[in-house]
Coordinates of C-alpha atoms in Angstrom, one line a residue:
M340 CA -13.9 -22.1 -14.4
F341 CA -11.5 -20.9 -11.8
P342 CA -8.3 -22.8 -11.5
T343 CA -7.7 -24.9 -8.4
S344 CA -4.3 -26.4 -9.3
A345 CA -1.0 -25.5 -10.9
K346 CA -1.9 -27.6 -14.0
E347 CA -5.2 -25.6 -14.4
V348 CA -3.3 -22.3 -14.0
E349 CA -0.8 -23.5 -16.7
K350 CA -3.6 -24.6 -19.0
L351 CA -5.0 -21.0 -18.8
G352 CA -1.6 -19.6 -19.8
W353 CA -1.4 -17.4 -16.7
D354 CA 2.0 -16.2 -15.6
Y355 CA 0.6 -14.8 -12.4
I356 CA -2.5 -14.9 -10.1
D357 CA -3.9 -11.8 -8.5
I358 CA -5.9 -13.4 -5.7
I359 CA -5.9 -16.9 -4.2
F360 CA -8.9 -18.0 -2.2
F361 CA -8.6 -20.7 0.5
T362 CA -12.0 -22.1 1.5
G363 CA -13.2 -24.9 3.8
D364 CA -16.0 -25.9 1.3
A365 CA -15.8 -27.8 -1.9
F366 CA -15.8 -25.2 -4.7
V367 CA -19.2 -24.8 -6.4
D368 CA -19.6 -22.0 -8.9
H369 CA -23.1 -21.1 -7.7
P370 CA -24.3 -17.7 -6.2
S371 CA -25.4 -19.5 -3.1
F372 CA -21.7 -20.0 -2.2
G373 CA -19.8 -16.9 -1.0
T374 CA -16.5 -17.8 -2.5
A375 CA -18.0 -18.0 -6.0
C376 CA -19.9 -14.7 -5.5
I377 CA -16.7 -12.8 -4.6
A378 CA -14.5 -14.6 -7.1
R379 CA -16.9 -13.9 -10.0
Y380 CA -17.4 -10.3 -9.0
L381 CA -13.6 -9.7 -8.9
Q382 CA -13.2 -11.6 -12.2
K383 CA -15.7 -9.2 -13.8
F384 CA -13.3 -6.3 -13.2
G385 CA -10.4 -8.2 -14.8
Y386 CA -8.7 -9.9 -11.8
R387 CA -7.2 -13.3 -12.1
V388 CA -8.6 -15.4 -9.3
A389 CA -7.7 -19.0 -8.2
V390 CA -9.4 -21.1 -5.5
V391 CA -7.9 -23.7 -3.2
P392 CA -10.8 -25.7 -1.8
Q393 CA -10.5 -27.7 1.4
P394 CA -6.7 -27.6 1.6
N395 CA -4.9 -30.3 3.6
W396 CA -3.6 -28.7 6.8
R397 CA -2.2 -31.9 8.3
D398 CA 0.6 -32.9 5.8
D399 CA 3.5 -31.0 4.4
L400 CA 1.2 -28.1 3.5
R401 CA 1.7 -28.6 -0.2
D402 CA -1.9 -27.4 -0.9
F403 CA -0.9 -24.0 0.6
K404 CA 2.3 -23.8 -1.5
K405 CA 1.1 -25.3 -4.9
L406 CA 0.1 -22.0 -6.4
G407 CA 2.8 -19.9 -4.9
A408 CA 2.2 -16.3 -3.8
P409 CA -0.5 -14.2 -5.4
R410 CA 0.3 -10.8 -6.9
L411 CA -2.1 -9.0 -4.5
Y412 CA -3.3 -11.0 -1.5
F413 CA -4.7 -14.3 -0.1
A414 CA -8.5 -14.4 0.8
V415 CA -9.6 -16.9 3.5
N416 CA -13.0 -18.2 4.6
S417 CA -14.3 -21.4 6.3
G418 CA -17.1 -21.9 3.8
A419 CA -20.8 -21.4 4.0
M420 CA -20.9 -22.3 7.7
D421 CA -18.9 -21.6 10.8
S422 CA -16.6 -24.6 11.0
M423 CA -17.6 -25.4 14.6
V424 CA -21.3 -25.4 13.8
N425 CA -20.4 -27.6 10.8
H426 CA -18.4 -30.0 12.9
Y427 CA -20.4 -30.4 16.2
T428 CA -24.0 -30.9 17.3
A429 CA -25.7 -28.9 20.1
S430 CA -24.5 -31.6 22.5
K431 CA -20.9 -31.0 21.3
R432 CA -20.7 -34.4 19.6
L433 CA -18.7 -34.7 16.4
R434 CA -20.9 -34.9 13.3
H435 CA -20.2 -37.8 10.9
D436 CA -20.9 -36.0 7.7
D437 CA -20.3 -32.7 6.0
A438 CA -22.8 -31.5 3.4
Y439 CA -20.2 -29.2 1.8
T440 CA -17.7 -31.9 1.0
P441 CA -17.8 -34.4 -1.9
E442 CA -19.8 -37.5 -0.9
G443 CA -20.5 -35.8 2.5
R444 CA -17.2 -36.9 4.0
A445 CA -16.4 -35.4 7.4
G446 CA -13.0 -34.2 8.5
Q447 CA -12.0 -32.3 5.4
R448 CA -11.6 -28.9 7.2
P449 CA -10.1 -28.1 10.6
D450 CA -11.9 -26.7 13.7
Y451 CA -11.6 -22.9 13.5
A452 CA -10.7 -23.2 9.9
V453 CA -10.2 -19.4 9.2
T454 CA -7.6 -19.2 12.0
V455 CA -5.8 -22.4 11.0
Y456 CA -5.6 -21.5 7.3
T457 CA -4.5 -17.9 8.0
K458 CA -1.8 -18.9 10.5
I459 CA -0.3 -21.3 7.9
L460 CA -0.4 -18.7 5.1
K461 CA 1.2 -16.0 7.4
D462 CA 4.0 -18.5 8.3
L463 CA 4.7 -19.5 4.7
F464 CA 4.2 -16.1 3.1
P465 CA 4.7 -13.5 5.8
D466 CA 4.9 -10.6 3.4
V467 CA 1.6 -11.3 1.5
P468 CA -1.6 -9.7 3.0
V469 CA -4.3 -12.0 4.2
I470 CA -7.9 -10.9 4.3
I471 CA -10.5 -13.1 6.0
G472 CA -14.3 -13.1 5.4
G473 CA -17.4 -15.2 5.2
I474 CA -19.7 -16.4 8.1
E475 CA -16.9 -17.5 10.5
A476 CA -14.9 -14.3 10.2
S477 CA -17.9 -12.0 10.0
L478 CA -19.6 -13.2 13.1
R479 CA -16.4 -13.4 15.1
R480 CA -15.3 -9.9 14.3
V481 CA -15.6 -8.8 17.9
T482 CA -15.2 -10.4 21.3
H483 CA -17.6 -13.4 21.2
Y484 CA -18.8 -16.3 23.2
D485 CA -17.4 -19.6 21.9
Y486 CA -19.8 -22.4 23.0
W487 CA -17.3 -25.2 22.2
Q488 CA -14.6 -23.8 24.5
D489 CA -17.2 -22.3 26.8
K490 CA -15.3 -19.0 27.1
L491 CA -15.0 -15.6 25.6
M492 CA -12.7 -15.3 22.6
P493 CA -11.2 -12.1 21.2
S494 CA -11.9 -10.9 17.7
I495 CA -10.8 -13.5 15.1
L496 CA -8.3 -10.8 13.8
V497 CA -6.4 -11.3 17.0
S498 CA -6.5 -15.2 17.1
S499 CA -5.8 -15.6 13.4
G500 CA -3.2 -12.9 12.8
A501 CA -5.0 -11.8 9.6
D502 CA -4.2 -8.4 8.2
W503 CA -7.8 -7.5 7.3
L504 CA -11.3 -8.7 7.8
C505 CA -14.2 -8.1 5.4
Y506 CA -17.6 -8.6 7.2
G507 CA -21.0 -9.0 5.8
M508 CA -21.8 -9.3 2.1
G509 CA -18.5 -8.4 0.6
E510 CA -18.7 -7.6 -3.1
R511 CA -18.2 -3.8 -2.8
T512 CA -15.7 -4.0 0.0
M513 CA -13.6 -6.6 -1.7
L514 CA -13.5 -4.7 -5.0
E515 CA -12.4 -1.5 -3.4
F516 CA -9.9 -3.3 -1.2
T517 CA -8.5 -5.1 -4.3
R518 CA -8.1 -1.9 -6.2
A519 CA -6.5 -0.2 -3.2
I520 CA -3.9 -3.0 -2.8
E521 CA -3.2 -3.0 -6.5
S522 CA -2.7 0.8 -6.7
G523 CA -0.5 0.8 -3.6
R524 CA -2.7 3.2 -1.6
N525 CA -1.4 4.0 1.8
L526 CA -2.6 2.1 4.8
S527 CA -4.4 5.0 6.4
D528 CA -6.5 5.3 3.2
I529 CA -7.3 1.6 3.0
R530 CA -8.4 1.7 6.7
K531 CA -11.3 4.0 5.6
I532 CA -12.9 1.3 3.4
P533 CA -16.5 0.4 4.6
Q534 CA -17.1 -3.0 6.1
L535 CA -13.4 -3.5 6.7
A536 CA -12.0 -4.4 10.1
F537 CA -8.4 -4.6 11.3
Y538 CA -6.2 -4.7 14.4
L539 CA -3.8 -1.9 15.3
S540 CA -1.4 -1.5 18.2
G541 CA -1.7 1.4 20.7
K542 CA -4.8 3.5 21.3
S543 CA -7.3 4.8 18.8
K544 CA -7.3 8.5 18.2
L545 CA -10.7 8.5 16.5
K546 CA -13.1 11.0 18.0
D547 CA -16.5 10.1 16.4
A548 CA -16.5 6.4 17.2
L549 CA -18.3 3.9 19.5
F550 CA -15.8 2.7 22.1
L551 CA -16.6 -0.6 23.7
H552 CA -15.3 -2.3 26.9
S553 CA -12.1 -4.1 26.3
Y554 CA -11.8 -7.8 25.7
E555 CA -10.0 -8.2 29.0
I556 CA -12.8 -6.3 30.9
C557 CA -15.5 -8.5 29.3
C558 CA -13.6 -11.7 30.4
K559 CA -13.8 -10.4 34.0
D560 CA -17.3 -8.9 33.9
K561 CA -20.2 -10.7 32.1
K562 CA -22.3 -7.5 32.4
A563 CA -19.7 -5.6 30.4
F564 CA -19.8 -8.2 27.7
A565 CA -23.7 -8.0 27.6
E566 CA -23.4 -4.1 27.4
N567 CA -20.9 -4.4 24.5
F568 CA -23.2 -6.7 22.6
H569 CA -26.2 -4.5 23.0
E570 CA -24.3 -1.6 21.4
I571 CA -22.9 -3.9 18.6
E572 CA -26.3 -5.3 17.8
T573 CA -27.9 -1.8 17.8
H574 CA -25.3 -0.5 15.3
A575 CA -25.5 -3.7 13.2
N576 CA -29.2 -2.8 12.6
M577 CA -28.7 0.9 11.8
M578 CA -28.5 2.4 8.3
H579 CA -25.7 4.7 9.3
P580 CA -23.7 3.1 12.2
Q581 CA -20.6 4.5 13.8
T582 CA -17.1 3.1 13.6
I583 CA -16.6 0.6 16.4
I584 CA -13.4 0.4 18.5
E585 CA -12.8 -2.5 20.8
P586 CA -9.6 -2.5 22.9
V587 CA -7.8 -5.8 23.2
G588 CA -4.3 -6.5 24.5
D589 CA -1.9 -3.7 23.6
G590 CA -4.1 -2.4 20.8
Y591 CA -7.6 -2.4 19.4
V592 CA -9.9 -3.8 16.7
Q593 CA -11.5 -1.2 14.5
I594 CA -14.7 -2.1 12.6
N595 CA -15.7 0.4 9.9
P596 CA -19.4 1.1 9.2
T597 CA -21.2 -0.8 6.5
Y598 CA -21.9 0.4 3.0
P599 CA -25.4 1.7 2.5
P600 CA -27.9 -1.0 1.5
A601 CA -27.2 -2.1 -2.1
T602 CA -29.4 -0.6 -4.8
E603 CA -31.4 -2.8 -7.1
E604 CA -28.8 -2.1 -9.9
E605 CA -25.9 -3.1 -7.6
M606 CA -27.7 -6.3 -6.5
D607 CA -28.3 -7.2 -10.2
S608 CA -24.6 -6.7 -10.8
F609 CA -23.7 -9.2 -8.1
W610 CA -25.9 -11.9 -9.7
D611 CA -25.7 -11.2 -13.5
L612 CA -22.4 -13.0 -13.8
P613 CA -21.4 -16.1 -15.7
F614 CA -21.9 -18.6 -12.9
T615 CA -21.8 -22.1 -14.3
K616 CA -24.0 -23.2 -11.3
L617 CA -22.0 -26.4 -11.2
P618 CA -19.3 -28.0 -8.9
H619 CA -15.8 -27.7 -10.2
P620 CA -14.8 -30.4 -12.7
R621 CA -12.2 -31.6 -10.3
Y622 CA -14.9 -33.5 -8.4
N623 CA -15.7 -35.7 -11.5
G624 CA -19.4 -36.0 -10.7
K625 CA -19.1 -36.7 -7.0
R626 CA -22.1 -35.8 -5.0
I627 CA -21.9 -32.6 -2.9
P628 CA -25.1 -32.8 -0.6
A629 CA -25.3 -29.0 0.0
Y630 CA -25.2 -28.4 -3.8
D631 CA -28.0 -30.9 -4.4
M632 CA -30.2 -28.8 -2.1
I633 CA -29.6 -25.5 -3.8
K634 CA -28.7 -26.2 -7.4
F635 CA -32.2 -25.3 -8.8
S636 CA -32.8 -22.4 -6.3
I637 CA -32.9 -18.7 -6.9
N638 CA -32.1 -16.0 -4.4
T639 CA -34.3 -12.9 -4.7
H640 CA -32.9 -10.5 -2.1
R641 CA -30.7 -10.1 0.9
G642 CA -31.3 -9.0 4.5
C643 CA -33.9 -9.6 7.1
F644 CA -35.8 -7.2 9.5
G645 CA -37.3 -10.0 11.6
G646 CA -34.7 -9.6 14.4
C647 CA -35.0 -13.1 16.0
N648 CA -32.6 -13.3 18.9
F649 CA -31.0 -16.6 17.9
C650 CA -30.4 -15.6 14.3
T651 CA -27.3 -14.0 12.7
I652 CA -28.8 -13.0 9.4
A653 CA -29.0 -9.3 10.2
A654 CA -25.5 -9.2 11.7
H655 CA -24.2 -10.6 8.4
Q656 CA -26.6 -9.4 5.7
G657 CA -28.1 -6.4 7.3
K658 CA -31.6 -5.5 8.4
F659 CA -32.7 -3.6 5.3
I660 CA -34.0 -5.6 2.4
Q661 CA -31.9 -5.4 -0.8
N662 CA -33.8 -6.6 -3.8
R663 CA -32.8 -7.9 -7.2
S664 CA -34.9 -6.7 -10.1
E665 CA -37.6 -8.9 -11.5
A666 CA -35.7 -8.8 -14.8
S667 CA -32.6 -10.2 -13.2
I668 CA -34.5 -13.0 -11.4
L669 CA -36.4 -13.9 -14.6
K670 CA -33.2 -14.1 -16.6
E671 CA -31.8 -16.5 -14.0
A672 CA -35.0 -18.6 -14.0
A673 CA -34.8 -18.9 -17.8
G674 CA -31.1 -19.9 -17.5
L675 CA -32.0 -22.9 -15.3
N676 CA -33.2 -24.7 -18.5
K677 CA -29.6 -25.1 -19.6
L678 CA -28.6 -27.0 -16.4
P679 CA -28.3 -30.8 -16.5
D680 CA -31.2 -32.7 -15.0
F681 CA -33.4 -29.5 -14.6
A682 CA -37.0 -30.7 -14.9
G683 CA -38.7 -27.3 -14.6
N684 CA -39.0 -27.2 -10.9
I685 CA -37.4 -24.3 -8.9
S686 CA -36.7 -25.7 -5.5
D687 CA -36.6 -22.3 -3.7
L688 CA -37.5 -18.9 -4.9
G689 CA -36.5 -17.0 -1.8
A690 CA -34.0 -15.7 0.6
P691 CA -33.5 -15.6 4.4
T692 CA -37.2 -14.7 4.7
A693 CA -38.9 -15.3 1.3
N694 CA -41.9 -12.9 1.6
M695 CA -39.8 -9.9 2.5
Y696 CA -39.0 -9.3 -1.2
G697 CA -39.8 -5.7 -2.1
M698 CA -40.7 -4.7 1.5
H699 CA -39.4 -1.4 3.0
G700 CA -40.3 1.5 5.2
R701 CA -42.9 3.9 3.8
E702 CA -40.9 6.9 4.9
L703 CA -37.2 6.2 4.2
S704 CA -36.2 9.2 6.3
L705 CA -37.5 7.4 9.4
C706 CA -35.6 4.2 8.6
E707 CA -32.4 6.2 8.3
V708 CA -32.5 7.2 11.9
C709 CA -34.2 4.1 13.3
R710 CA -32.4 2.1 16.1
R711 CA -35.0 -0.7 16.3
K712 CA -33.5 -4.2 16.0
S713 CA -36.7 -5.7 14.5
C714 CA -39.4 -4.2 12.3
L715 CA -41.8 -6.9 13.6
Y716 CA -41.2 -7.4 17.3
P717 CA -42.6 -6.6 19.8
S718 CA -45.2 -5.4 17.2
P719 CA -45.0 -4.5 13.5
C720 CA -43.5 -1.0 12.9
P721 CA -46.3 1.3 11.6
N722 CA -43.9 2.6 9.0
L723 CA -43.4 -0.8 7.5
E724 CA -45.0 -1.5 4.1
R725 CA -46.3 -5.1 4.3
S726 CA -48.0 -5.4 1.0
H727 CA -47.3 -8.7 -0.8
E728 CA -48.2 -7.2 -4.2
R729 CA -44.6 -7.2 -5.6
V730 CA -43.7 -10.6 -4.4
L731 CA -47.0 -12.0 -5.8
N732 CA -46.2 -10.4 -9.2
L733 CA -42.7 -11.9 -9.1
Y734 CA -44.1 -15.4 -8.5
R735 CA -46.5 -15.1 -11.4
K736 CA -43.8 -13.8 -13.8
V737 CA -41.4 -16.5 -12.8
D738 CA -44.1 -19.2 -13.4
S739 CA -44.7 -17.8 -16.9
V740 CA -41.1 -18.3 -17.9
K741 CA -40.8 -20.9 -20.6
G742 CA -39.7 -24.2 -19.2
I743 CA -40.7 -23.5 -15.6
R744 CA -43.3 -25.9 -14.3
H745 CA -43.3 -25.0 -10.6
S746 CA -41.6 -22.5 -8.3
Y747 CA -41.5 -23.6 -4.7
I748 CA -40.7 -21.5 -1.7
G749 CA -38.3 -23.6 0.3
S750 CA -36.9 -20.8 2.5
G751 CA -38.7 -19.4 5.6
I752 CA -41.7 -17.1 5.6
R753 CA -42.8 -14.7 8.3
Y754 CA -46.6 -15.1 8.7
D755 CA -46.7 -12.0 10.9
L756 CA -46.1 -10.1 7.6
F757 CA -49.6 -11.0 6.3
L758 CA -51.5 -12.1 9.4
D759 CA -52.6 -10.3 12.6
E760 CA -53.6 -12.3 15.7
K761 CA -57.0 -10.5 16.1
K762 CA -57.7 -8.7 12.8
G763 CA -56.8 -11.5 10.5
Y764 CA -55.2 -10.6 7.1
V765 CA -53.2 -7.4 7.2
D766 CA -54.3 -6.0 3.8
G767 CA -55.9 -6.9 0.5
T768 CA -52.7 -8.7 -0.7
S769 CA -52.4 -10.9 2.3
Y770 CA -55.0 -13.6 1.7
P771 CA -54.1 -13.9 -2.1
Y772 CA -50.5 -14.3 -1.1
F773 CA -51.1 -17.0 1.5
K774 CA -53.5 -18.9 -0.7
E775 CA -51.1 -18.9 -3.6
L776 CA -48.2 -19.9 -1.3
V777 CA -50.1 -22.9 0.0
L778 CA -51.7 -24.0 -3.3
K779 CA -49.0 -23.2 -5.9
H780 CA -45.6 -22.8 -4.1
T781 CA -45.6 -25.5 -1.4
S782 CA -44.3 -29.0 -2.3
G783 CA -46.6 -31.0 0.0
R784 CA -45.6 -29.4 3.3
L785 CA -45.5 -25.8 4.4
K786 CA -42.8 -25.2 6.9
V787 CA -43.1 -22.3 9.4
A788 CA -41.3 -21.4 12.6
P789 CA -43.3 -20.5 15.6
E790 CA -40.3 -21.8 17.6
H791 CA -42.2 -22.3 20.8
T792 CA -45.7 -22.3 22.3
Q793 CA -45.0 -20.4 25.5
D794 CA -45.0 -16.6 25.4
N795 CA -42.6 -16.4 28.3
V796 CA -40.0 -18.2 26.1
L797 CA -41.0 -16.4 22.9
K798 CA -40.2 -13.1 24.4
Y799 CA -36.6 -14.2 24.8
M800 CA -36.6 -15.3 21.2
A801 CA -38.1 -12.0 20.0
K802 CA -40.9 -14.0 18.3
P803 CA -44.6 -13.2 18.2
S804 CA -47.2 -14.9 20.5
F805 CA -48.1 -18.5 19.7
R806 CA -51.7 -17.2 19.3
L807 CA -50.7 -15.9 15.9
F808 CA -49.7 -19.5 14.9
E809 CA -53.1 -20.7 16.1
R810 CA -54.7 -18.1 13.8
L811 CA -52.4 -19.2 11.0
R812 CA -53.5 -22.8 11.4
R813 CA -57.2 -21.9 11.2
E814 CA -56.6 -19.9 8.0
F815 CA -54.4 -22.7 6.6
D816 CA -57.0 -25.4 7.3
A817 CA -59.7 -23.2 5.7
I818 CA -57.7 -22.9 2.5
N819 CA -57.1 -26.7 2.4
R820 CA -60.8 -27.4 3.1
E821 CA -62.1 -24.9 0.5
S822 CA -59.7 -26.1 -2.2
G823 CA -60.0 -29.8 -1.4
T824 CA -56.2 -30.1 -1.0
H825 CA -54.1 -31.9 1.6
V826 CA -51.1 -29.7 2.1
E827 CA -49.5 -30.3 5.5
L828 CA -48.3 -27.6 8.0
V829 CA -45.0 -28.4 9.6
P830 CA -43.9 -26.1 12.5
Y831 CA -40.3 -25.8 13.7
F832 CA -39.5 -25.5 17.4
I833 CA -36.4 -24.9 19.6
S834 CA -35.7 -26.6 22.9
S835 CA -33.5 -25.3 25.8
H836 CA -33.4 -21.8 24.5
P837 CA -32.6 -19.3 27.3
G838 CA -35.7 -18.8 29.3
C839 CA -37.0 -22.3 28.5
T840 CA -37.6 -24.8 31.3
M841 CA -38.6 -28.5 31.2
H842 CA -42.1 -27.4 32.2
D843 CA -42.2 -25.1 29.1
M844 CA -41.3 -28.0 26.9
E845 CA -44.0 -30.1 28.5
C846 CA -46.5 -27.4 27.7
L847 CA -45.3 -27.3 24.1
A848 CA -45.5 -31.1 23.7
H849 CA -49.1 -31.2 24.9
N850 CA -50.4 -28.0 23.3
P851 CA -53.9 -28.8 21.9
S852 CA -53.3 -26.5 18.9
L853 CA -50.7 -28.9 17.6
R854 CA -52.9 -32.0 17.4
G855 CA -52.9 -33.6 14.0
I856 CA -49.8 -31.8 12.8
W857 CA -46.6 -33.5 11.6
M858 CA -44.3 -33.0 14.6
D859 CA -40.6 -33.9 14.1
Q860 CA -39.0 -30.5 13.6
V861 CA -37.4 -29.6 16.9
Q862 CA -33.7 -28.7 17.4
D863 CA -31.7 -28.1 20.6
F864 CA -30.5 -24.6 20.9
T865 CA -26.9 -24.1 19.9
P866 CA -25.2 -20.8 21.0
T867 CA -23.5 -19.4 18.0
P868 CA -21.3 -16.3 17.9
M869 CA -22.9 -12.8 17.7
T870 CA -26.5 -13.6 18.7
V871 CA -28.5 -12.2 21.6
S872 CA -29.4 -15.7 22.6
S873 CA -25.7 -16.8 22.9
V874 CA -25.1 -13.7 25.0
M875 CA -28.0 -14.7 27.3
F876 CA -26.7 -18.3 27.4
Y877 CA -23.2 -17.2 28.5
T878 CA -24.1 -14.3 30.8
G879 CA -27.5 -15.3 32.2
L880 CA -28.6 -11.8 31.4
D881 CA -30.9 -10.3 28.8
P882 CA -28.7 -7.7 27.2
R883 CA -31.7 -5.6 26.4
T884 CA -32.8 -5.2 30.0
M885 CA -29.8 -6.6 32.0
K886 CA -32.3 -8.7 33.9
P887 CA -31.4 -12.3 34.8
V888 CA -32.6 -15.1 32.5
F889 CA -32.9 -18.8 33.3
V890 CA -30.4 -20.8 31.2
E891 CA -30.3 -24.6 30.9
R892 CA -26.6 -25.4 30.5
D893 CA -26.5 -29.0 31.7
M894 CA -26.1 -31.3 28.7
E895 CA -28.3 -34.1 30.0
K896 CA -31.1 -31.7 30.9
K897 CA -30.7 -30.0 27.5
K898 CA -31.1 -33.5 25.9
A899 CA -34.1 -34.2 28.1
Q900 CA -35.8 -31.0 27.0
K901 CA -35.5 -32.1 23.4
S902 CA -36.4 -35.8 24.0
F903 CA -39.5 -34.9 26.0
F904 CA -40.9 -33.5 22.8
F905 CA -40.8 -36.9 21.1
K906 CA -42.3 -38.8 24.1
K907 CA -45.6 -37.1 24.0
D908 CA -48.9 -38.8 23.2
R909 CA -50.9 -37.3 20.4

């Protein structure tokens, strides 16, 4: 277990620490938590890593001082969520609990946690490098709209004063960065590491880079901000993006291109590590709600090519699917039997989109030059291989592991991967997949996300027509009827998304295709950094076309859109 206190460091007999992580979450040694992933990976290569979870930033700062200075650097993240999303509802009301804190207590991390932690560390240890990462840093790496302050904010590198930023999934970047710091490589060499961002004074002399409008210009001109984002989003979905330069103040932020998608062998190396899959002993059995949700889950891959406008997955994990091998997944499944209270049920065998496992372009050469944001919208890419054969085989192999009774799919699925609005099932693997999903891998309710019923709203979400959901329901009902089962279909919807009016919500609430369906899954749209939808919310423009979009910004009217959904008669 990683030490979290001076006593634990002493007990290990360490006379130095290489890297000290500060995180806004309780520390759980599980691969669903980014801090554990990076810490375990660096530990694999011999580095001594300590973790300070949820440090107190309001007292004499003893939590920031207790382990002293690390030999190499401090690493800072806010936890598994952006701290502002963690703290506030869509109506900007303070939440009363925090799933990533023991006993769900609220108030154990500050607003803008990455910035607060980093400023404290730079004040206490000005000569020690600080690298920031995780969701909050990754999705605030460029000029972004902050919903809670209702204004544009510069890159978090500027507001936090951090020396470096690692964006996306960081194992390879963090290992190369750590080795570079340890060996004393010169700064110009470190600045070439992929998926690293940093702030420099002056003007960039790079020639082959994408130069954006400055932060200051974006603050004055919403169209410039929308243009910036369109370029950023395009490059975030490319296999070989350019370096991005964004001027701000007297200098600029440089964002290096990503690593190529991880190979299967690399993905296995990230997971085949000695995770205990347990909370740190310091919590003495206290309940951590987020851990309860994922402790018996298995992640099969990274990435998502769905391209939903309100989603940040591709901006953080990438568009291209990066799979673990079946052998690695089966090994993890067998290992669940060693965990306390495991009764043989895997709560989620999935990823951002569970049924994208094993999917890829038929001709990789076409993918390497592709600039499409989504492989599915406005229509499926003809180069996309949508066969569910590999994921079906995976499910069957996992279910045959000794001690496994059920493997459920708790994460989302894309039904446009196996179903066509007019033609029905896409190929010979589609019906077997859907039937097996419903009958063997659904725990009572199958949750899907049509998001809305009105096509004029769905186009601003980059989601398929609601007619496809109607086809899905017919096929779902047929499977239930033929099998004599009573699995329920639960659709998720979003209210007050850009382009959505009260009339659109009225149409949703009274859509006849939803009769007899459990209907309590609707959420009010929250603009989060680095999504198309948040850019539309702030600018009133669709960054893809630069045409105006209706946006409901009034809090009471936003609330009315959501509440209308629950007042309908069914």
